[in-house]
mmCIF file of C-alpha atoms in Angstrom:
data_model
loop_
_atom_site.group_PDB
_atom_site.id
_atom_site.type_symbol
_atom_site.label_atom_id
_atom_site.label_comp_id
_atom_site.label_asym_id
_atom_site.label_seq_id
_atom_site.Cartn_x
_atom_site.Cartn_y
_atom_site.Cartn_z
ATOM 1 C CA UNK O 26 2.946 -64.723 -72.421
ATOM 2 C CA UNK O 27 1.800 -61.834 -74.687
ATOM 3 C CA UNK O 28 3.099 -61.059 -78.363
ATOM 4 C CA UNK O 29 2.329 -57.566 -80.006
ATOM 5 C CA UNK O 30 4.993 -58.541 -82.859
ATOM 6 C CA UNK O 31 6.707 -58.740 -85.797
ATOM 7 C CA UNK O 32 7.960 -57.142 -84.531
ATOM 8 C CA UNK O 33 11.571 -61.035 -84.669
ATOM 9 C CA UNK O 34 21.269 -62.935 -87.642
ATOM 10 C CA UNK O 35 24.311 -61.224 -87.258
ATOM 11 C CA UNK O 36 24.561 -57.816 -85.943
ATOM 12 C CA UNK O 37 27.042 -55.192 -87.172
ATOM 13 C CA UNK O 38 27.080 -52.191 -85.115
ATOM 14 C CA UNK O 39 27.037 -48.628 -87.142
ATOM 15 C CA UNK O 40 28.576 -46.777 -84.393
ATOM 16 C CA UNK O 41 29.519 -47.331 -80.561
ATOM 17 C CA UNK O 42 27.134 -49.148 -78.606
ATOM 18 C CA UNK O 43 25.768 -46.363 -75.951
ATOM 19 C CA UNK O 44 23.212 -47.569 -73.441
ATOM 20 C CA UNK O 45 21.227 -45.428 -71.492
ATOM 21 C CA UNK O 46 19.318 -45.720 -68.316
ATOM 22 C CA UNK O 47 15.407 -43.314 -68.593
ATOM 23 C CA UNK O 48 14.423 -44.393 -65.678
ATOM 24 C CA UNK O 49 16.339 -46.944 -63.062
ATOM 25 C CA UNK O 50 15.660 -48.213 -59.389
ATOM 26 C CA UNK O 51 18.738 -46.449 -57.361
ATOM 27 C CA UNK O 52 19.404 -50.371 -56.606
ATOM 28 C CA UNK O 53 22.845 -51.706 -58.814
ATOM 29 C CA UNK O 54 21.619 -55.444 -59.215
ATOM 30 C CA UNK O 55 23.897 -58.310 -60.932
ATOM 31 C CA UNK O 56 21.666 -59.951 -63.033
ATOM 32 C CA UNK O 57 22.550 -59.493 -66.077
ATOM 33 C CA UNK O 58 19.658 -59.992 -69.319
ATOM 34 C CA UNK O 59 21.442 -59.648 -72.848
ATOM 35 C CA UNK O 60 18.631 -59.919 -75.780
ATOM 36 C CA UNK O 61 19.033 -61.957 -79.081
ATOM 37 C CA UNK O 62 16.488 -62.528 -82.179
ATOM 38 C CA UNK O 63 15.598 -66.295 -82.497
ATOM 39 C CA UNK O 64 14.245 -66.767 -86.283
ATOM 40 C CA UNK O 65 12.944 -70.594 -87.013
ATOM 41 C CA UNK O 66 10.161 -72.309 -89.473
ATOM 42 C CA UNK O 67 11.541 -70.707 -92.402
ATOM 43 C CA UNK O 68 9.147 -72.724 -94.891
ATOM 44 C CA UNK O 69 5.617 -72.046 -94.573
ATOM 45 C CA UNK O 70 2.722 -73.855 -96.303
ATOM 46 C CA UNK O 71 0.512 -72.003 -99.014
ATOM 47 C CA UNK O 72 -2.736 -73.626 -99.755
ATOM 48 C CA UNK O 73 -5.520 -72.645 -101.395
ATOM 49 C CA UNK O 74 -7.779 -71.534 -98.715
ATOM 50 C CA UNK O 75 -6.093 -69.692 -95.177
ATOM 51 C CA UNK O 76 -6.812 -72.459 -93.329
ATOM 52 C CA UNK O 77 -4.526 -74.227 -95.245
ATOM 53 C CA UNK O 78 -1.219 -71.484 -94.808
ATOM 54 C CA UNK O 79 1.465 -70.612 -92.602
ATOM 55 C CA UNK O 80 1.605 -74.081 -91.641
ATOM 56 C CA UNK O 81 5.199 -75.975 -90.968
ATOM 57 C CA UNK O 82 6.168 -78.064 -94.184
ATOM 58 C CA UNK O 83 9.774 -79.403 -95.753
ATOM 59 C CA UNK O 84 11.688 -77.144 -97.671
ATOM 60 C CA UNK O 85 10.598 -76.400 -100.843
ATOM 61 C CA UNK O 86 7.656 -78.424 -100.856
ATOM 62 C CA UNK O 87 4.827 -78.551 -103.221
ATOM 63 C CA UNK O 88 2.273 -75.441 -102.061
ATOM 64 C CA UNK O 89 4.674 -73.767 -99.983
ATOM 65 C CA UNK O 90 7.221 -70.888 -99.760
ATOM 66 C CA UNK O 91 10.629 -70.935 -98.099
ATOM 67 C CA UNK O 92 12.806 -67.820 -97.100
ATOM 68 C CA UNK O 93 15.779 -67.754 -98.218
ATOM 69 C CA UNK O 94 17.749 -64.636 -96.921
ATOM 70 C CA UNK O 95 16.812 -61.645 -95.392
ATOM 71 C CA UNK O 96 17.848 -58.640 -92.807
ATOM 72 C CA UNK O 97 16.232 -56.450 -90.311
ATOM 73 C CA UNK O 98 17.508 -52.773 -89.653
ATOM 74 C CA UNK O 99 16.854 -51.990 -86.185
ATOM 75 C CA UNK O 100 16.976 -47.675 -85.421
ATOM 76 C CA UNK O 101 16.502 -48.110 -81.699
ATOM 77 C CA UNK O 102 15.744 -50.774 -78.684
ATOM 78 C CA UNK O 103 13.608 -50.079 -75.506
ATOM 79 C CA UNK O 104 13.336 -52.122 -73.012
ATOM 80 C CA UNK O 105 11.176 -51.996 -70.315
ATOM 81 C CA UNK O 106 10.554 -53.869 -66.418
ATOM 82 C CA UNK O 107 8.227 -53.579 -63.929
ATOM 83 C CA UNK O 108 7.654 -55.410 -60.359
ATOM 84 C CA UNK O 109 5.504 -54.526 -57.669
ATOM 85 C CA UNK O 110 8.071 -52.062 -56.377
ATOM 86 C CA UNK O 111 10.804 -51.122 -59.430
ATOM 87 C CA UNK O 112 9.989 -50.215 -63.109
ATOM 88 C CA UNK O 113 13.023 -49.573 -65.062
ATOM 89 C CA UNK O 114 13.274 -48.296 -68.496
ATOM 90 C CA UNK O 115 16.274 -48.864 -70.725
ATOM 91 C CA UNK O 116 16.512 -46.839 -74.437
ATOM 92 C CA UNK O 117 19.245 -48.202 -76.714
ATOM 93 C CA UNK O 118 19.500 -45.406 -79.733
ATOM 94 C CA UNK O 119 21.741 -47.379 -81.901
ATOM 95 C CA UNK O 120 21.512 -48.693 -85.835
ATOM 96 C CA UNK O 121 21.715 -52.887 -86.014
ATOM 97 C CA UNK O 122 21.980 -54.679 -89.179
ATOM 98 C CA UNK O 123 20.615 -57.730 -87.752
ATOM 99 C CA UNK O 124 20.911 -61.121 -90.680
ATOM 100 C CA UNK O 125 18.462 -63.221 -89.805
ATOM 101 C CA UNK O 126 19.700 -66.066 -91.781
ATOM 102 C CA UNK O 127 23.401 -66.583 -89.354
ATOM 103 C CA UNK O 128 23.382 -66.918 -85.839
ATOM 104 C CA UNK O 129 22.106 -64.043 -83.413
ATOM 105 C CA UNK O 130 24.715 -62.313 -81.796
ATOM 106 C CA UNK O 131 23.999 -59.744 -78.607
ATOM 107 C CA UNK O 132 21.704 -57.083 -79.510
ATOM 108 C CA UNK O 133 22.549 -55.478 -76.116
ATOM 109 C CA UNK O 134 22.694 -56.400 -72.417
ATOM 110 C CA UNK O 135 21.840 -54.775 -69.447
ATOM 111 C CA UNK O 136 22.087 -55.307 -65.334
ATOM 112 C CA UNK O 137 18.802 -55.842 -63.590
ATOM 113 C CA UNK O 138 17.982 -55.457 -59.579
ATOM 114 C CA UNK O 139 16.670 -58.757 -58.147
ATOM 115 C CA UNK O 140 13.194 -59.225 -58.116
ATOM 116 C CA UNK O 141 10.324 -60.246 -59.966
ATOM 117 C CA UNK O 142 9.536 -58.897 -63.175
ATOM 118 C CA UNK O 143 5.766 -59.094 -63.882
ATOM 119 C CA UNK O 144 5.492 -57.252 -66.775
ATOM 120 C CA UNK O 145 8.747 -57.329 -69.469
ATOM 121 C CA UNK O 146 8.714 -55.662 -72.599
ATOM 122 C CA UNK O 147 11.411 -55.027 -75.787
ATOM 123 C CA UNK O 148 10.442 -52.814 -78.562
ATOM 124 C CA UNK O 149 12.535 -52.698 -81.804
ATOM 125 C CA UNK O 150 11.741 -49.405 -83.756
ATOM 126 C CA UNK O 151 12.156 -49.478 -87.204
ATOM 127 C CA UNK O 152 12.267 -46.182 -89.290
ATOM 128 C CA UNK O 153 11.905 -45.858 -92.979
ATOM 129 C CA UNK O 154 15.506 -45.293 -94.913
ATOM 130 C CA UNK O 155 15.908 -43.107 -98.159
ATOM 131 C CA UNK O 156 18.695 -45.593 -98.751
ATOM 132 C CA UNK O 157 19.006 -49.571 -99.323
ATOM 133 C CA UNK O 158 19.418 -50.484 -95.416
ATOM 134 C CA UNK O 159 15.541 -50.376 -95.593
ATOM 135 C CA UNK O 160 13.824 -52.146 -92.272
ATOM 136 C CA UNK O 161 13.261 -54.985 -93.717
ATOM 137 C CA UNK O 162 14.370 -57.423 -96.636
ATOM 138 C CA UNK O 163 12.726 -60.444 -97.469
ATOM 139 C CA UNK O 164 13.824 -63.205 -100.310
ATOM 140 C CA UNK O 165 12.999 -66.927 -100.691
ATOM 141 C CA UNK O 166 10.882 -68.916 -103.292
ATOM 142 C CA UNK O 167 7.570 -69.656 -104.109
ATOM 143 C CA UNK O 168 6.742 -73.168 -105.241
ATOM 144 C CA UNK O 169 3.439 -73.783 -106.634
ATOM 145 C CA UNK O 170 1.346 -76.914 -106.821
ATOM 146 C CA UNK O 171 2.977 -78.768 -109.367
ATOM 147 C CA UNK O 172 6.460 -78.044 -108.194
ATOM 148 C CA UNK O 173 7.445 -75.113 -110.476
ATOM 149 C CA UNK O 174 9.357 -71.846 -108.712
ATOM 150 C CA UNK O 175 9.338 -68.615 -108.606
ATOM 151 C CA UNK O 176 11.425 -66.292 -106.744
ATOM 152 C CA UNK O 177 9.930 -64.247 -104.342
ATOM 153 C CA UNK O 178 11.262 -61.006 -102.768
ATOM 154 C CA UNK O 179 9.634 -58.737 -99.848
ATOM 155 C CA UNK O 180 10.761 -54.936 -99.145
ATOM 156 C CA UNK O 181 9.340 -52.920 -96.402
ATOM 157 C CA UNK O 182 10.061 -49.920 -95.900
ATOM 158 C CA UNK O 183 8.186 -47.817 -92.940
ATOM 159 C CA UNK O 184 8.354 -46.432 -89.559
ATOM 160 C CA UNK O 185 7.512 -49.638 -87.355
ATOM 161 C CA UNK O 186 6.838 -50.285 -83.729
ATOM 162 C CA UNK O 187 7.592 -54.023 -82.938
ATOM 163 C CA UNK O 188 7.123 -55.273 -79.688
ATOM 164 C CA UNK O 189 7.329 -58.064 -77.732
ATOM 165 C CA UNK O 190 6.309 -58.737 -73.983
ATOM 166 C CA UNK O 191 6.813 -61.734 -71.513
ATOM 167 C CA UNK O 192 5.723 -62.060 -67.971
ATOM 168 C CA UNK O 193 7.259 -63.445 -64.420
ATOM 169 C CA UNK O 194 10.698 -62.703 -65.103
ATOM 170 C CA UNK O 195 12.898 -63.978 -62.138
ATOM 171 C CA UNK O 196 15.977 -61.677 -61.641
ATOM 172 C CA UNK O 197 18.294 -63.760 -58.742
ATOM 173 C CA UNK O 198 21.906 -63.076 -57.804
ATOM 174 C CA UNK O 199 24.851 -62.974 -60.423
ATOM 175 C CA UNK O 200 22.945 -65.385 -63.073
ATOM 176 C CA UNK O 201 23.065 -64.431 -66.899
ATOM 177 C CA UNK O 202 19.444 -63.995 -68.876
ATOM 178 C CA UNK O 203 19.218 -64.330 -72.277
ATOM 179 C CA UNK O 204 15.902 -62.358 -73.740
ATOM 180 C CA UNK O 205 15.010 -64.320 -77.051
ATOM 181 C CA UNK O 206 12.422 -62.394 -79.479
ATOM 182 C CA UNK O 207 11.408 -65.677 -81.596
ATOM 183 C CA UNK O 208 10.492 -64.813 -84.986
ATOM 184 C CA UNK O 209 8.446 -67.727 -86.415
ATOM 185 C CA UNK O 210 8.655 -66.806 -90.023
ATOM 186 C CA UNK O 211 5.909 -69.999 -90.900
ATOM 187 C CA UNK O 212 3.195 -67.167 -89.562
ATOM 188 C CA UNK O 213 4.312 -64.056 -91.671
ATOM 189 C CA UNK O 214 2.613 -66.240 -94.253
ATOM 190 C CA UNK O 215 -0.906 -66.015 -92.356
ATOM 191 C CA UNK O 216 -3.489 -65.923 -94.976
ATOM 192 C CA UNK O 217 -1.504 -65.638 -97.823
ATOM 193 C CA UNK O 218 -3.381 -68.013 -100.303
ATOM 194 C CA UNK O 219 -1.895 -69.822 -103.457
ATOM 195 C CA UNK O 220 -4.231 -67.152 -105.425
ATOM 196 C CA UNK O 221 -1.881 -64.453 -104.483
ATOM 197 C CA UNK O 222 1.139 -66.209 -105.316
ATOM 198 C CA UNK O 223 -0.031 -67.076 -108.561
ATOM 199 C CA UNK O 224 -1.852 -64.019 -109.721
ATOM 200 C CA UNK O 225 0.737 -61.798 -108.589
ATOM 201 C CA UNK O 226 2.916 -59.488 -110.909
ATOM 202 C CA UNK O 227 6.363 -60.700 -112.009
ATOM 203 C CA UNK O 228 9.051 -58.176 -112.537
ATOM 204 C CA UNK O 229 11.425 -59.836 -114.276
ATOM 205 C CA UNK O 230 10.584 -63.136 -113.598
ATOM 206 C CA UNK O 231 10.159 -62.307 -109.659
ATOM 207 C CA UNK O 232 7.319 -61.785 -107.163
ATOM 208 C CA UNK O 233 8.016 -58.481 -105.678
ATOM 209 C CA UNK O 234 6.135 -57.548 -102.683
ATOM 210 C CA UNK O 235 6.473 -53.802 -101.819
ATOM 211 C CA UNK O 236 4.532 -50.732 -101.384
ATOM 212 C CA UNK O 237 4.616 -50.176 -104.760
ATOM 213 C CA UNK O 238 4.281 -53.702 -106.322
ATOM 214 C CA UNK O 239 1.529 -56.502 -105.635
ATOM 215 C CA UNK O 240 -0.053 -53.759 -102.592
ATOM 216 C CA UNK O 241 -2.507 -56.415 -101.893
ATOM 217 C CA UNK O 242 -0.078 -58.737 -100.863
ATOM 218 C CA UNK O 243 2.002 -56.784 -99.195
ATOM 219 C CA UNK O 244 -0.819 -55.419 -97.169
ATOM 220 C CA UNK O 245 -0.900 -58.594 -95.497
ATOM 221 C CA UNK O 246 2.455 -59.431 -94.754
ATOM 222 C CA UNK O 247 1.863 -56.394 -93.138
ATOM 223 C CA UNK O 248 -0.678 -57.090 -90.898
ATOM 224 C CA UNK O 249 1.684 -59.986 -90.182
ATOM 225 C CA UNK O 250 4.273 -58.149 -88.641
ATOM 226 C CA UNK O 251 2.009 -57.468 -85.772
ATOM 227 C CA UNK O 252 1.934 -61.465 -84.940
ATOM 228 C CA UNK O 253 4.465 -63.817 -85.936
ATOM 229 C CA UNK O 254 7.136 -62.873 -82.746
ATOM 230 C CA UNK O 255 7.166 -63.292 -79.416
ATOM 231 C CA UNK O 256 9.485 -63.491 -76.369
ATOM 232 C CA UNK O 257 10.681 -65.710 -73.978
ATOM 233 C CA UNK O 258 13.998 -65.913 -71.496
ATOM 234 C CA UNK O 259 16.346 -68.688 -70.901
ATOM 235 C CA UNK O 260 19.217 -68.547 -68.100
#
């Protein structure tokens, strides 16, 4: 399994759900594969060297930071399959509002030809917003070595690319699929040291990590993006 991600709640549809085939084997299929975003490890370590973050600790722990709340706005959703004699490419151009703090509803669903998938990919594209449904929104608090807090809150807001691709997907009959892109949260905290935390600009009491405040930080969450997801399917 391969993971190219963030690129991983509740979904509230902005207007009617329209799927559209770019490409499709003439072939109807029944399998169905509907796709969902898995969150999990929601408290992440923060030690003093990198070695020592992004590790799996109790809430609210000494050294650690736990998220709180947070939301992902999701522009569009590609999909794409390919066996040894079908590739089919699905584009769903349609605005989520995906919470990834309640339980993940459908982000969409679509009917596959049997066969073997060797190659399966989902990209979520994220485009920068000139208002507050921004890509993504980040909260949660940072506790420090001797147990005091401080709020933290993450806003980014930029054209994104998140993708996420599996292998040896087994399409049989009438069975239902369920695509999961697992966002393990514990790794958006990859090298994030306590010296960040704790040297980092307050605005009113709270961390905020944006494009504008604490870049340094925020460059890499960034670079996180591009590896805390990944994808697997359950039937």
């Amino acid at each position: 399994m391969k993971n190219y991600l963030f690129s991983y709640g509740s979904v509230i549809l902005v207007a009617g759900l329209i799927l559209t085939s770019c490409t499709k084997d003439n072939s109807t299929g029944d399998g169905k594969l509907s796709y969902k975003v898995k969150p999990s490890n929601f408290t992440a370590s923060i030690g003093p060297t990198a070695s020592g973050s992004g590790l799996i600790i109790a809430i609210n722990s000494n050294s650690s930071l736990t998220w709180t709340s947070g939301n992902v706005n999701v522009s569009e959703i590609d999909f794409e399959a390919e066996s040894k004699s079908t590739k089919i490419e699905y584009e769903l151009k349609q605005a989520f509002n995906v919470d990834l703090f309640n339980l993940s509803p459908v982000l969409g669903s679509i009917t596959l030809p049997d066969a073997t998938y060797e190659e399966v990919e989902l990209k979520l594209v994220l485009k920068k917003s000139a208002t507050s449904n921004i890509p993504l929104t980040l909260k949660g608090t940072y506790t420090d070595g001797n147990g005091n807090k401080v709020p933290v809150e993450f806003y980014f807001n930029e054209d994104f690319e998140a993708e996420v691709e599996a292998e040896n997907l087994v399409v049989s009959g009438t069975n239902d699929y369920i695509g999961l892109i697992n966002m393990q949260m514990n790794k958006f905290l990859t090298n994030v040291v306590s010296a960040d935390l704790s040297g980092a600009t307050k605005t009113n009491g709270v961390i905020i990590i944006s494009g504008t405040s604490n870049m340094e930080l925020y460059a890499k969450l960034k670079t996180n993006l591009n590896v805390f997801a990944d994808c697997d399917f359950e039937d």
